[in-house]
PDB file of C-alpha atoms in Angstrom:
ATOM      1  CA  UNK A1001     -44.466 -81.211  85.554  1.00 64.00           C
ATOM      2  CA  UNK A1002     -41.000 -82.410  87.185  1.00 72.00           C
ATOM      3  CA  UNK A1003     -42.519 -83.913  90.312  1.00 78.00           C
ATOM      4  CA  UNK A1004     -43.729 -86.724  87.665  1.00 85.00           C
ATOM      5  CA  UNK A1005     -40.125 -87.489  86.169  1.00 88.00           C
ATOM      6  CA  UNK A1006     -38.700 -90.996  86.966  1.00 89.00           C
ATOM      7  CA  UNK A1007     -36.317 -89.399  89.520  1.00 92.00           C
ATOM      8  CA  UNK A1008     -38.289 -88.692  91.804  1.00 92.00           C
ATOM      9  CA  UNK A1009     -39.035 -92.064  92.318  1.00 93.00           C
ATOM     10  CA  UNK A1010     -36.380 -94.447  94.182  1.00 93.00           C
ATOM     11  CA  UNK A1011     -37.347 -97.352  92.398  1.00 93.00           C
ATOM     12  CA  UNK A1012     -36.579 -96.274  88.705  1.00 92.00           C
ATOM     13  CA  UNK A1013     -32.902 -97.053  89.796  1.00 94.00           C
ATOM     14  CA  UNK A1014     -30.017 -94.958  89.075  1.00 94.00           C
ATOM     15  CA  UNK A1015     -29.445 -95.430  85.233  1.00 96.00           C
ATOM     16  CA  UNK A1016     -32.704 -94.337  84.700  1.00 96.00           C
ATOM     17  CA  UNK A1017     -32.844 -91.175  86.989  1.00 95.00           C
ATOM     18  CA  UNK A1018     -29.587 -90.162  85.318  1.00 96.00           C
ATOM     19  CA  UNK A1019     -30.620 -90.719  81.661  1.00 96.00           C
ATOM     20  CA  UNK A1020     -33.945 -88.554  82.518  1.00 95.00           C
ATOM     21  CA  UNK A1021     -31.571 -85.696  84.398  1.00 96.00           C
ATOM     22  CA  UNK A1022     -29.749 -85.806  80.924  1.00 97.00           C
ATOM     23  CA  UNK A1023     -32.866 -85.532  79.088  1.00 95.00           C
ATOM     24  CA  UNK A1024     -34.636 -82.946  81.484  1.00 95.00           C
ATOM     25  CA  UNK A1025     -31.026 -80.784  81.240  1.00 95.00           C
ATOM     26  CA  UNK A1026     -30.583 -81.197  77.527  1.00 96.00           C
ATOM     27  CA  UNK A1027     -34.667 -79.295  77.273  1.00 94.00           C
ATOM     28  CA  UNK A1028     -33.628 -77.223  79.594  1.00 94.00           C
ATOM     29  CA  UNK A1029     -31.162 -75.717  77.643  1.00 94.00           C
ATOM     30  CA  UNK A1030     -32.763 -75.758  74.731  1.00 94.00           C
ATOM     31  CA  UNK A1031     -35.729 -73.471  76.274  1.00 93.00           C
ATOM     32  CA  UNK A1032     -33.011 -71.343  77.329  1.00 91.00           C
ATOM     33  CA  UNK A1033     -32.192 -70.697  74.491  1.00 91.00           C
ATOM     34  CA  UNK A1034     -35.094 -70.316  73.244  1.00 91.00           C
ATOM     35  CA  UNK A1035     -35.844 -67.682  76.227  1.00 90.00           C
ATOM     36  CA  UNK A1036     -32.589 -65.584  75.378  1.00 88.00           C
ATOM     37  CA  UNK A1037     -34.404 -65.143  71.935  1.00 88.00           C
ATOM     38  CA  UNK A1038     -37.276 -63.954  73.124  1.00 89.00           C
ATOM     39  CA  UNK A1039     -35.668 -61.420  75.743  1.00 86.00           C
ATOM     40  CA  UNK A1040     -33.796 -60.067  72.743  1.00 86.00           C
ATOM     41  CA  UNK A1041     -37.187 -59.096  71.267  1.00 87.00           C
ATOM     42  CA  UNK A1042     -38.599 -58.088  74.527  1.00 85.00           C
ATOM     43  CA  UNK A1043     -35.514 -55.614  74.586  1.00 82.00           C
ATOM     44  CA  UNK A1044     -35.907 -54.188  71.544  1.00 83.00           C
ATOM     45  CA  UNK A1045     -39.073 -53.548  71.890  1.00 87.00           C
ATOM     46  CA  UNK A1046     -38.986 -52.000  75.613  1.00 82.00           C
ATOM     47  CA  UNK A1047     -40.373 -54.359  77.636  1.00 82.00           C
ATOM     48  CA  UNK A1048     -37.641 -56.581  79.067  1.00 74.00           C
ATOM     49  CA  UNK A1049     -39.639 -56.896  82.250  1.00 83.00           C
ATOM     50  CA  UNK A1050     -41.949 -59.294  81.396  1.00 82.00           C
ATOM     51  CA  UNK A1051     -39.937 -62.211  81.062  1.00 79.00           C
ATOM     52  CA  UNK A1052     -38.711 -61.811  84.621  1.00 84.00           C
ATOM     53  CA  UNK A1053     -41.186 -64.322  86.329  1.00 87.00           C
ATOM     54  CA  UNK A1054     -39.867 -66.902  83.565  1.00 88.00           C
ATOM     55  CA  UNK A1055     -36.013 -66.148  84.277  1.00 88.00           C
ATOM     56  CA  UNK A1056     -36.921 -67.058  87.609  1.00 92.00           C
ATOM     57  CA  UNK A1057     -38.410 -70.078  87.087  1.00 91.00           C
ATOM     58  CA  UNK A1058     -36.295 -71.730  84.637  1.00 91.00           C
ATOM     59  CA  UNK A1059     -33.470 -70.916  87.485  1.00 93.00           C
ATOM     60  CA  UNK A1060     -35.819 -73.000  90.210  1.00 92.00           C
ATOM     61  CA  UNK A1061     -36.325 -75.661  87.713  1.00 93.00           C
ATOM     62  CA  UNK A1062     -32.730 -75.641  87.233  1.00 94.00           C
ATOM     63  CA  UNK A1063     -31.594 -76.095  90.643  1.00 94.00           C
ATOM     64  CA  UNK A1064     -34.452 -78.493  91.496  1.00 93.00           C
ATOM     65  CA  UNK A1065     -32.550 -80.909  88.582  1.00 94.00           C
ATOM     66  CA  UNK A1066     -29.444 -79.904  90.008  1.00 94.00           C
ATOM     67  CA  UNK A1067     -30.414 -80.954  93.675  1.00 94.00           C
ATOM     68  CA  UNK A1068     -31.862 -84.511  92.722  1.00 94.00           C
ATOM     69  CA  UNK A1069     -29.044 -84.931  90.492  1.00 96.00           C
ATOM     70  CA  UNK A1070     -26.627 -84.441  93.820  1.00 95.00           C
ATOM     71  CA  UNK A1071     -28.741 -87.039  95.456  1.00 95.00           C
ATOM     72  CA  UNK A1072     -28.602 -89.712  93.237  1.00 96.00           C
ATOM     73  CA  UNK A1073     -24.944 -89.067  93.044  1.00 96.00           C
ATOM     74  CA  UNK A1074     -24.897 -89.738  97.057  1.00 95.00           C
ATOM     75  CA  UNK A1075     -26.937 -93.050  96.297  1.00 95.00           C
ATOM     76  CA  UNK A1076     -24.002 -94.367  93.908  1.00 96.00           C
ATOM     77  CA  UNK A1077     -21.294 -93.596  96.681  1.00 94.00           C
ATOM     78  CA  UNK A1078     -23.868 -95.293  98.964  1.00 94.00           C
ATOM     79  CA  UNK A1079     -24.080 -98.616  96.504  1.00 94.00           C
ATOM     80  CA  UNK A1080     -20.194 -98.182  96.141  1.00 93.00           C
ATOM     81  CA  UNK A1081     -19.598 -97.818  99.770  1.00 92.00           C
ATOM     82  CA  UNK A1082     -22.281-101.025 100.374  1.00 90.00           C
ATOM     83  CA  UNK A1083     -20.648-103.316  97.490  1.00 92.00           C
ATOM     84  CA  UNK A1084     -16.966-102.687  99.470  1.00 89.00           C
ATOM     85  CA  UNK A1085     -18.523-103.674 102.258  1.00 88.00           C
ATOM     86  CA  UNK A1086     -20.069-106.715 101.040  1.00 88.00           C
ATOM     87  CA  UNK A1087     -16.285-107.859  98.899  1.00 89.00           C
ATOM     88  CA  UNK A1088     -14.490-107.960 102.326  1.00 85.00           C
ATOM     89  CA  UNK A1089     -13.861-111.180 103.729  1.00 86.00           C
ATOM     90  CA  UNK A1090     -15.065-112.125 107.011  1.00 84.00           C
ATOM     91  CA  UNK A1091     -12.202-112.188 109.117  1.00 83.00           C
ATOM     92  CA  UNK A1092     -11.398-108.375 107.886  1.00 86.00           C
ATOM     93  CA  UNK A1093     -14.294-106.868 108.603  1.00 84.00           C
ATOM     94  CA  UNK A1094     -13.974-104.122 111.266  1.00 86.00           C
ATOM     95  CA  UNK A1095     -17.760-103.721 112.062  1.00 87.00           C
ATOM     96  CA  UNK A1096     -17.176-100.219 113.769  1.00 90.00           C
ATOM     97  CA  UNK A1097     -15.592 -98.594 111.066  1.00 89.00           C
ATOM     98  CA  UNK A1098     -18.397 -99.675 108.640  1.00 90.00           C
ATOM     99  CA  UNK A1099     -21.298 -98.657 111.211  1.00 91.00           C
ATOM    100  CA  UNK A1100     -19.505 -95.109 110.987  1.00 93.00           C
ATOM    101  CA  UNK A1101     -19.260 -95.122 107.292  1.00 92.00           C
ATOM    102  CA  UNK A1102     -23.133 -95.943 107.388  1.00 92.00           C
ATOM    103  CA  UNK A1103     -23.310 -92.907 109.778  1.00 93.00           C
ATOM    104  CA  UNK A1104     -21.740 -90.444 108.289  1.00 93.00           C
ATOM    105  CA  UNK A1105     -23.216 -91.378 104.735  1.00 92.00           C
ATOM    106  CA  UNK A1106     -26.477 -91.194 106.586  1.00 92.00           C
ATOM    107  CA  UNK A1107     -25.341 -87.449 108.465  1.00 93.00           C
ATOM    108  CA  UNK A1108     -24.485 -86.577 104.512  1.00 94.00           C
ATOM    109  CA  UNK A1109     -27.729 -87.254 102.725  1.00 93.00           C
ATOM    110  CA  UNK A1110     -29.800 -85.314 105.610  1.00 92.00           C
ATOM    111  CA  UNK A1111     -27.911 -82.338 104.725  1.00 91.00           C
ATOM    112  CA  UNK A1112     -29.177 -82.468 100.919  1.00 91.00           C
ATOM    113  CA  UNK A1113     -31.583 -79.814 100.682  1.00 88.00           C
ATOM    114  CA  UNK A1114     -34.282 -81.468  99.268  1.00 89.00           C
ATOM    115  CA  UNK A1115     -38.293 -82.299 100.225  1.00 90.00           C
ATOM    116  CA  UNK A1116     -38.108 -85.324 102.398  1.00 89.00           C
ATOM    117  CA  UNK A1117     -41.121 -86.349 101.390  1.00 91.00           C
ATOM    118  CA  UNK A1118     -40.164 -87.139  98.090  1.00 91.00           C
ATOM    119  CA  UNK A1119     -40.176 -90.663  97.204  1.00 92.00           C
ATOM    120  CA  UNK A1120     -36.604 -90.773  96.274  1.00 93.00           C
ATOM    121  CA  UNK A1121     -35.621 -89.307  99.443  1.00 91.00           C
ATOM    122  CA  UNK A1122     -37.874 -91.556 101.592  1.00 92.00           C
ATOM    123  CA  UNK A1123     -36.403 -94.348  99.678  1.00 92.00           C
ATOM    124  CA  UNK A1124     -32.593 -94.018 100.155  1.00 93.00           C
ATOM    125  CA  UNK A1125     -33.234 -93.368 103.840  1.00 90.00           C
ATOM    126  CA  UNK A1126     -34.675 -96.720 104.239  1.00 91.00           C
ATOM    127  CA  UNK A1127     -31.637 -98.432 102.272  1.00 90.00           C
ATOM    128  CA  UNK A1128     -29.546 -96.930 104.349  1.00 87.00           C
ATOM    129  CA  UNK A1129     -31.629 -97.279 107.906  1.00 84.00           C
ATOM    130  CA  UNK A1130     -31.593-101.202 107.023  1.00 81.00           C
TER     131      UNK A1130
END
């Protein structure tokens, strides 16, 4: 299922998450399409109902992709936000400002509404905790 995909996992890195939300998004669609077919026949033949529970599904699937796909985004503003950081020289660094920034990017990726069990989760927490 999904819960195996590479994304799920913090360590298959962002290019890789991304390329497999591309690939998951791109099947996706193509069952959907596939599904629309199908409901078409189910019409015609008076029994639109039964494709219900897989409407719904596709639409959780869907927004599960759609969540983790928000997340990584956060972790590129995080590696964006870290590599500004790290290009400052020494004498410009205003260390409260930058423990904030750390704050609030931490304050933002609790809000994602997402299992925080997940590996990928667990993972960008303790990037950002260190």
């Amino acid at each position: 299922g999904l819960k195996k995909e590479a994304y799920y996992y913090y360590k298959s890195g962002v290019e890789l998450a991304f390329d497999r939300v591309k690939a998951v998004t791109d099947h996706l669609d193509a069952k959907t399409s596939e599904q629309e077919d199908l409901f078409l026949i189910s019409k015609n033949f008076e029994y639109p109902d039964e494709l219900n529970a897989s409407f719904k599904i596709m639409e959780q699937m869907r927004q599960d992709v759609a969540q983790i796909k928000a997340l990584w985004e956060h972790e590129v503003t995080r590696i964006c936000m870290t590599e500004i950081f790290l290009c400052k020289r020494w004498g410009t660094i205003d260390a409260s400002a930058m423990e904030d920034d750390i704050k609030a990017n931490f304050k933002k990726l609790k809000e994602f509404k997402v299992d925080k069990k997940l590996d990928v989760y667990q993972g960008m927490q303790e990037v950002i905790k260190r």
